[in-house]
Amino acid sequence: MGIFQPHRRLADEGGTVIRSINDVDVRGKKILTRVDFNVPQDEQRRITDDTRISESLPTIESIVSRGGIPVLMSHLGRPKGRRDEKYSLNPVAERLADLTHREVLFAPDCIGKEVEDLVRTAEPTQIILLENLRFHAEEEDNDPVFCKSLRGLGDVYCNDAFGTAHRAHSSTSGVAALFDTVCAGLLMLKELQYLGSALEKPQRPFVSILGGSKISGKIDVISSLLRKCDSILIGGGMMYTFLKAMGKEIGTSIVEEDRIEIAKTLLDTARTLGVNLAVPVDAVVADSFSNDAKTQMVDVDHIPSNWMGMDIGLSTVEMYTSLIANAGTVVWNGPMGVFEMPNFSHGTRAVANAMAEATRKGSITIVGGGDSAAAISQFGLSTSVTHVSTGGGASLEFLEGKTLPGVAALNK
Ligand code: AMP
């Protein structure tokens, strides 16, 4: 199931176009490319999931196969502006060489004379990977001098790191302004295409599912989606702030007291706009925050004191899965319960299954990164939905309708 056309230029709201790497003549040129190689690693620094590397391969191949040299730059973890071997991209360079079957030259830093020499003498077919950008505090400060140093490492700028596009850093924003030719990588374009068409011209009914622990980070996205969706289905820890706003007792469930008023406002706005802002009708509650806790299923008018809500209940699952089954477009962000504990993963799994089923029947289904991406991968359903975004924070900000600095920088 796909709506992605990699060769199409992508128009933003202002009518300008974002150029695809495929439309840039790269032969003999160095393409300074921001990628997101912020991969998870275990204690021995072994990469535990290389999805982020493999997702960038189409862009890298597009450059190398046409005679260009990719000069890749990324961050890894939070080294706090200092060199720290724990956060070196060296293991990524090795994995990249395995995945591409090409020679990867790993630079000892991301700026400086030695790096400049390495870039200057590199040959077509080789790939350069710079050391972690965040070994320099100037990366996150969007520092003009640092940007200038990076600028010297390429002839063309390309951004394929959707996951960091919501940050105005040197490598995502400042450096782009110094290039005449800027473009988007194929992963970036794919993300913008899927999320953009879901928001701009959704097949209806358009259903959003929002969960996760807290309402605080998602107020703006709920407000914005209220103006676009036919239904918004609430789950996860944030449902208890809504239930409290509706005057219900929620036992010891997670709640944000200072967000109760805003939850009331959101419920009122939904009523005014005629949007179905659905709050669960039942929940699985537990006597402690543990997989082995005692549990019971209760309707939301009867949550016992000293018990906490850990998952949505069966009636809610039925209600939500039937809305998903009839949707034209579904966007999901945030688990329905504490899915990391098997006894409280049922609601999240049911939503994931319903999305897979809806996809089979022709709906556009999008998972917005972060914990929901982890959940859908845990259930083995990542390839059964239309699109799983690689950017948690970035996809949320995109759904809020914000302009992402990393995307704005590509509008020339
Ligand atoms: P977020 O980072 O806000 O997207 O939240 C994701 C986290 O929310 C996951 O780790 C879930 O375990 C957690 N979560 C989901 N439902 C609940 C709940 N009912 N109580 C506490 N945490 C929850």
Short mmCIF file of C-alpha atoms in Angstrom, two decimals, residues 1 10 71 77 86 100 172 198 203 219 279 298 315 331-332 344:
data_model
loop_
_atom_site.label_atom_id
_atom_site.label_comp_id
_atom_site.label_asym_id
_atom_site.label_seq_id
_atom_site.Cartn_x
_atom_site.Cartn_y
_atom_site.Cartn_z
CA MET A 1 0.00 0.00 0.00
CA LEU A 10 7.10 18.22 -2.37
CA VAL A 71 29.63 13.05 3.56
CA GLY A 77 23.08 10.09 22.26
CA LYS A 86 30.87 5.91 24.59
CA THR A 100 26.22 -0.99 1.85
CA THR A 172 19.79 20.75 10.47
CA ALA A 198 -2.69 12.53 5.96
CA GLN A 203 -9.37 9.85 3.26
CA ILE A 219 -2.20 19.25 24.22
CA VAL A 279 -12.49 8.79 26.26
CA VAL A 298 -13.95 -1.97 35.69
CA SER A 315 -15.58 -2.39 25.76
CA VAL A 331 -2.77 8.32 12.74
CA TRP A 332 -1.56 6.76 15.99
CA PHE A 344 -1.24 -4.54 30.23
#
